[in-house]
PDB file of C-alpha atoms in Angstrom:
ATOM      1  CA  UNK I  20     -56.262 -15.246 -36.487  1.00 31.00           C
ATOM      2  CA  UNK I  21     -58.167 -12.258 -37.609  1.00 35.00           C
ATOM      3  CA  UNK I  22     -58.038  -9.437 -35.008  1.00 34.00           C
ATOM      4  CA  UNK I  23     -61.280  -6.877 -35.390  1.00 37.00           C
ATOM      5  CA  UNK I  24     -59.955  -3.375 -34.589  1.00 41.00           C
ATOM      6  CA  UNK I  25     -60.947  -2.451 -30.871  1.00 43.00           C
ATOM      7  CA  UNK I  26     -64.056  -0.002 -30.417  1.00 47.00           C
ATOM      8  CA  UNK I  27     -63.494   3.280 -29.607  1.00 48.00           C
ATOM      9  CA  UNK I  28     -64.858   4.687 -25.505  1.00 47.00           C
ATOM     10  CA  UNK I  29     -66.539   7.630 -24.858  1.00 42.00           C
ATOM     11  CA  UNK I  30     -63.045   9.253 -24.561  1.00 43.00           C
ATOM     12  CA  UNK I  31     -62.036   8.418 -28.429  1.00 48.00           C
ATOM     13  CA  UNK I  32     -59.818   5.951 -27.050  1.00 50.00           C
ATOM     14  CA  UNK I  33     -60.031   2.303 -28.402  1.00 44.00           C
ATOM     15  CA  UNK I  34     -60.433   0.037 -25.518  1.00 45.00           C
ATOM     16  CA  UNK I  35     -60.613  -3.617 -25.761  1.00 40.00           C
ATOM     17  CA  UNK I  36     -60.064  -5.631 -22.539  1.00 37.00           C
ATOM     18  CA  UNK I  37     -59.807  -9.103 -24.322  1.00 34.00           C
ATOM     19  CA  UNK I  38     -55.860  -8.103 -25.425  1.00 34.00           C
ATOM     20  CA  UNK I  39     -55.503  -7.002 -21.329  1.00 36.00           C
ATOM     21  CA  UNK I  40     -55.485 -10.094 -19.803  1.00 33.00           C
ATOM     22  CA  UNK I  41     -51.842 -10.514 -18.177  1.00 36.00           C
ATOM     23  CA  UNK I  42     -49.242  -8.210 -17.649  1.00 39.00           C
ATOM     24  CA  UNK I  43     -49.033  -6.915 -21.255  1.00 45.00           C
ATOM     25  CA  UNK I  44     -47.626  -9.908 -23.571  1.00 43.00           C
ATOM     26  CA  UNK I  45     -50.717 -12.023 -23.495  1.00 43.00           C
ATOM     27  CA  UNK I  46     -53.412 -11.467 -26.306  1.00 43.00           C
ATOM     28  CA  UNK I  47     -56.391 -13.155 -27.055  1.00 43.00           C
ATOM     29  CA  UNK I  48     -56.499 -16.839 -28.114  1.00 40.00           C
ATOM     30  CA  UNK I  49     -52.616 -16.724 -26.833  1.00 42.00           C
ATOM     31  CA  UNK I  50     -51.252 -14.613 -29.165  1.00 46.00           C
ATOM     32  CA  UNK I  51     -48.321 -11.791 -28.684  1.00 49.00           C
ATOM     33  CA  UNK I  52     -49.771  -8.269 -28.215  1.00 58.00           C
ATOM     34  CA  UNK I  53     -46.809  -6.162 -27.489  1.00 75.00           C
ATOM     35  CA  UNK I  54     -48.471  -2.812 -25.388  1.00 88.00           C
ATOM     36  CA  UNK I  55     -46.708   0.005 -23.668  1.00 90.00           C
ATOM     37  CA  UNK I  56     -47.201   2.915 -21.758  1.00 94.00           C
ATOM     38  CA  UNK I  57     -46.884   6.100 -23.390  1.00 95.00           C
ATOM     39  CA  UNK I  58     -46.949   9.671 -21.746  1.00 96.00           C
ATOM     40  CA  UNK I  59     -48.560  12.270 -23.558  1.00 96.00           C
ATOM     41  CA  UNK I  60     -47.889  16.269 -21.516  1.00 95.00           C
ATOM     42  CA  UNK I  61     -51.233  18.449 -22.465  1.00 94.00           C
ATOM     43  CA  UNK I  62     -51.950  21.934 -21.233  1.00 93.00           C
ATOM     44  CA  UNK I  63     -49.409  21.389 -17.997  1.00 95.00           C
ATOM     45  CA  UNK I  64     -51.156  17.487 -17.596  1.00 96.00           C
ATOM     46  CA  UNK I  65     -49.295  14.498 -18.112  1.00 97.00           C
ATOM     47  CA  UNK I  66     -52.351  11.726 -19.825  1.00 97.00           C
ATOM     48  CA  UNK I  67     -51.074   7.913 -20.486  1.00 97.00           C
ATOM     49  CA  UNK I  68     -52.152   5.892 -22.549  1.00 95.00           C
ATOM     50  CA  UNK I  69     -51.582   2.069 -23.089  1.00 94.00           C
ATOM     51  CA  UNK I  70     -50.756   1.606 -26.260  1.00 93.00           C
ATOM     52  CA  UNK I  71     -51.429  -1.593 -28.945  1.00 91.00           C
ATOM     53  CA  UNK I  72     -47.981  -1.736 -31.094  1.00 86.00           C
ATOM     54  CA  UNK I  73     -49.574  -4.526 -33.039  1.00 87.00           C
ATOM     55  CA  UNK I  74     -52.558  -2.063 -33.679  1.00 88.00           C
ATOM     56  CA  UNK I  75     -51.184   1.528 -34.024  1.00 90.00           C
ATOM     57  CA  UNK I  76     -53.698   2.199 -31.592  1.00 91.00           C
ATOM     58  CA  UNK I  77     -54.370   3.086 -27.852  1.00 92.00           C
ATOM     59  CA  UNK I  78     -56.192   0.444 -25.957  1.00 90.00           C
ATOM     60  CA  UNK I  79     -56.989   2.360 -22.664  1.00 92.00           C
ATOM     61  CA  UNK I  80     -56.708   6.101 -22.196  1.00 93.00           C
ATOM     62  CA  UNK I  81     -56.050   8.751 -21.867  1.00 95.00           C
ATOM     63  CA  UNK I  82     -55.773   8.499 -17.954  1.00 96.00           C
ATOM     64  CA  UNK I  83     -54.262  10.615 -15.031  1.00 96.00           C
ATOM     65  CA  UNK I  84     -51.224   8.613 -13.549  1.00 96.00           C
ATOM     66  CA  UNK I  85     -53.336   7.358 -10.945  1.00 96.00           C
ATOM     67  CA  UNK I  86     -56.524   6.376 -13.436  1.00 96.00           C
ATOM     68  CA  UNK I  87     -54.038   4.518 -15.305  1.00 95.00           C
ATOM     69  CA  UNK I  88     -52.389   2.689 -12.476  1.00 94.00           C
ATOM     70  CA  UNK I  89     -55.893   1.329 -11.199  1.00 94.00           C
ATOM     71  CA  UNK I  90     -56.839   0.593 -14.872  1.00 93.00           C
ATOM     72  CA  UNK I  91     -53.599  -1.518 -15.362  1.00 92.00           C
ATOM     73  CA  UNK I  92     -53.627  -3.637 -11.569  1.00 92.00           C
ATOM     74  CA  UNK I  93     -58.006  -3.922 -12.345  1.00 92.00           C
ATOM     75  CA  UNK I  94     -57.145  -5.330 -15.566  1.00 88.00           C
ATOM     76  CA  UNK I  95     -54.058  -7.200 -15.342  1.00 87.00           C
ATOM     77  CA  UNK I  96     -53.945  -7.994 -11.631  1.00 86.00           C
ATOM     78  CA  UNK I  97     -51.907  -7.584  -8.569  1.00 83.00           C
ATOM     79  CA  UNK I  98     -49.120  -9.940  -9.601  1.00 83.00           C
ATOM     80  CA  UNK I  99     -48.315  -7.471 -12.386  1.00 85.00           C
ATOM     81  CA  UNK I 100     -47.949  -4.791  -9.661  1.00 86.00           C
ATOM     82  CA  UNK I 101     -44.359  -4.083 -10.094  1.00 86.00           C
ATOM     83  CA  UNK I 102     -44.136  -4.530 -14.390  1.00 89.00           C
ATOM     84  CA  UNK I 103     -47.021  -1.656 -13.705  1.00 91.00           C
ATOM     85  CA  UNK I 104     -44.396   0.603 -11.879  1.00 93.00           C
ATOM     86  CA  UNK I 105     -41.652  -0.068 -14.162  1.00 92.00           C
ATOM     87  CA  UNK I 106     -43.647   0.739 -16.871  1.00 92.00           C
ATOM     88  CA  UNK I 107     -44.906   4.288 -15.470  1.00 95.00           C
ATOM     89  CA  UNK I 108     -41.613   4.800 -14.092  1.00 95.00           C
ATOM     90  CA  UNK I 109     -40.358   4.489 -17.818  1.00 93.00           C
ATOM     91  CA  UNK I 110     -43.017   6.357 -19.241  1.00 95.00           C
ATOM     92  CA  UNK I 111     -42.135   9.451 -16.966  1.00 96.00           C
ATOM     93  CA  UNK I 112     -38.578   9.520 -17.456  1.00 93.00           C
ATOM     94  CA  UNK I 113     -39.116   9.107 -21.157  1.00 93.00           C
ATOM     95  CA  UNK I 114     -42.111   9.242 -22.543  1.00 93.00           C
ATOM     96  CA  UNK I 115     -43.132   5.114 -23.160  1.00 92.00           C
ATOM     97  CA  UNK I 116     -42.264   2.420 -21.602  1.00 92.00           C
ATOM     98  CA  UNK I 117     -40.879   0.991 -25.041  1.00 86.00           C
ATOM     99  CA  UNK I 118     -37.727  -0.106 -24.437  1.00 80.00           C
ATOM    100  CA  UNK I 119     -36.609  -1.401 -27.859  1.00 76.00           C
ATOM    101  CA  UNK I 120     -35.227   2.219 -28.471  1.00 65.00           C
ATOM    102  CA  UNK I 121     -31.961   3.681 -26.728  1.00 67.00           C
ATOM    103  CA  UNK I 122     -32.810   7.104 -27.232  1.00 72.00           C
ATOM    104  CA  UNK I 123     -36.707   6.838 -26.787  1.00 80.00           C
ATOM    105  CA  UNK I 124     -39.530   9.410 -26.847  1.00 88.00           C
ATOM    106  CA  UNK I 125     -43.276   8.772 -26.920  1.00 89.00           C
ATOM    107  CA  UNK I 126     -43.050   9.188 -29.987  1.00 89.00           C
ATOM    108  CA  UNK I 127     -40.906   6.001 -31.319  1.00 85.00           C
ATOM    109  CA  UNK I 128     -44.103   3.759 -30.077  1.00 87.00           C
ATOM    110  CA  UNK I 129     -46.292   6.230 -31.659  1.00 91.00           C
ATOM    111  CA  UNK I 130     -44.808   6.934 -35.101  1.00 90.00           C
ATOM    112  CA  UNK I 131     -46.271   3.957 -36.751  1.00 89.00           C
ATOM    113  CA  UNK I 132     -49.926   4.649 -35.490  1.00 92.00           C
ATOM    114  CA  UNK I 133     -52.954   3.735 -37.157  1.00 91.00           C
ATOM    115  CA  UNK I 134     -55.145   5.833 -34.923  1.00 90.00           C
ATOM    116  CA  UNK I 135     -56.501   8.541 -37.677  1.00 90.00           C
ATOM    117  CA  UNK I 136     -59.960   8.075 -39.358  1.00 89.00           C
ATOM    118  CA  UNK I 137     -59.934   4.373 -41.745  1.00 87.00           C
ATOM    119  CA  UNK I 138     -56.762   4.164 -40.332  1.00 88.00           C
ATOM    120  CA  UNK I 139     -54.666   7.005 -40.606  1.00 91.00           C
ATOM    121  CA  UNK I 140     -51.471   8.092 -39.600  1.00 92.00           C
ATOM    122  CA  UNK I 141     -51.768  10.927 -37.121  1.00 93.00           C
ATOM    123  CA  UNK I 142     -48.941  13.318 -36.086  1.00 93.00           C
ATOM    124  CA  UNK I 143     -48.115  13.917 -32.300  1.00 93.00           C
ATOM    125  CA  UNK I 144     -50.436  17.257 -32.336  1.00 94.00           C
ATOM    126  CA  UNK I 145     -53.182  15.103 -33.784  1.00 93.00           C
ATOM    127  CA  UNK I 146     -52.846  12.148 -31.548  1.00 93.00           C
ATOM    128  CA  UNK I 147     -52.719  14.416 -28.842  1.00 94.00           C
ATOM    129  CA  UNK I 148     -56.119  16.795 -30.033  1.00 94.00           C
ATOM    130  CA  UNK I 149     -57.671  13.815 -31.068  1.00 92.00           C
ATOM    131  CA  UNK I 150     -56.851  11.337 -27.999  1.00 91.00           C
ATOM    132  CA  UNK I 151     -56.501  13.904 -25.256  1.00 94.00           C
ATOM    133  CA  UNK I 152     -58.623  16.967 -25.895  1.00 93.00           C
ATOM    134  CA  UNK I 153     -61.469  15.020 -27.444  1.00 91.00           C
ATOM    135  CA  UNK I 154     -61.315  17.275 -30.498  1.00 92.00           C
ATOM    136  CA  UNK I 155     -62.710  15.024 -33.701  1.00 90.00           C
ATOM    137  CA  UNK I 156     -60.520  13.111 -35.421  1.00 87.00           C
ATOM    138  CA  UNK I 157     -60.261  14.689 -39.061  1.00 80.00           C
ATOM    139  CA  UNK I 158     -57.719  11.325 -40.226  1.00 78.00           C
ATOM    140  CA  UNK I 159     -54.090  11.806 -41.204  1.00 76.00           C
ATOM    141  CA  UNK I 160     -52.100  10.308 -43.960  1.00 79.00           C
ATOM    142  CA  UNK I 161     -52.375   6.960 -45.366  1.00 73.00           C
ATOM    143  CA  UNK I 162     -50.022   4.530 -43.064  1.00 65.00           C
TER     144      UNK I 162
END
């Protein structure tokens, strides 16, 4: 299956809807699409994003807690109502909702990115200038 990288919103953030259709496992055309919370504190805010770790990239975001919440139940529905409060729950307490790490930060889901320009590895700083503060994405190092 050839996956087109997702377009990016208004915000800078990719969004595409057809890897959201169930609570986070389900990609298009049935395939895996592993996505996960991640918590990004900017200027005294907290913004989450839902992040593609098949991509490197965020698929929705950045969002207030509350934006986010009614993003996820829109998109995946109210039967994924309490995977949706797990996940934020996570993502304050640690940063993502990734739990494949024991000592996790936002930035274990993040560190592989692919968010920069043509692909790019961004650092922290530049995900969170380029995703959150809507400053332009100048690319990072080849990932």
């Amino acid at each position: 299956m050839i996956v087109t990288p997702p377009a990016r919103d208004h915000r800078g953030a990719r969004h595409a809807p057809e890897f959201v259709n169930t609570a986070g496992v389900s990609g298009k055309n049935g395939g895996i699409v592993p996505k996960h919370l991640v918590r990004l504190d900017c200027d005294g805010q907290a913004h989450y994003l839902l992040w593609s770790t098949t991509e490197g990239v965020p698929i929705a975001g950045p969002f207030d807690k509350v934006d986010m919440r009614s993003w996820l139940l829109h998109n995946w529905g109210f039967k994924a109502a309490i995977p949706i409060e797990q996940m934020l729950a996570d993502a304050d307490r640690f940063g993502t909702s990734d739990r494949f790490f024991d000592d996790r930060n936002a930035w274990d889901t993040l560190s592989n990115n692919r968010a920069g320009l043509d692909g790019s590895r961004l650092t922290l700083d530049q995900i969170v200038d380029v995703l959150v503060r809507g400053r332009p994405n100048v690319g990072g190092e080849p990932s």
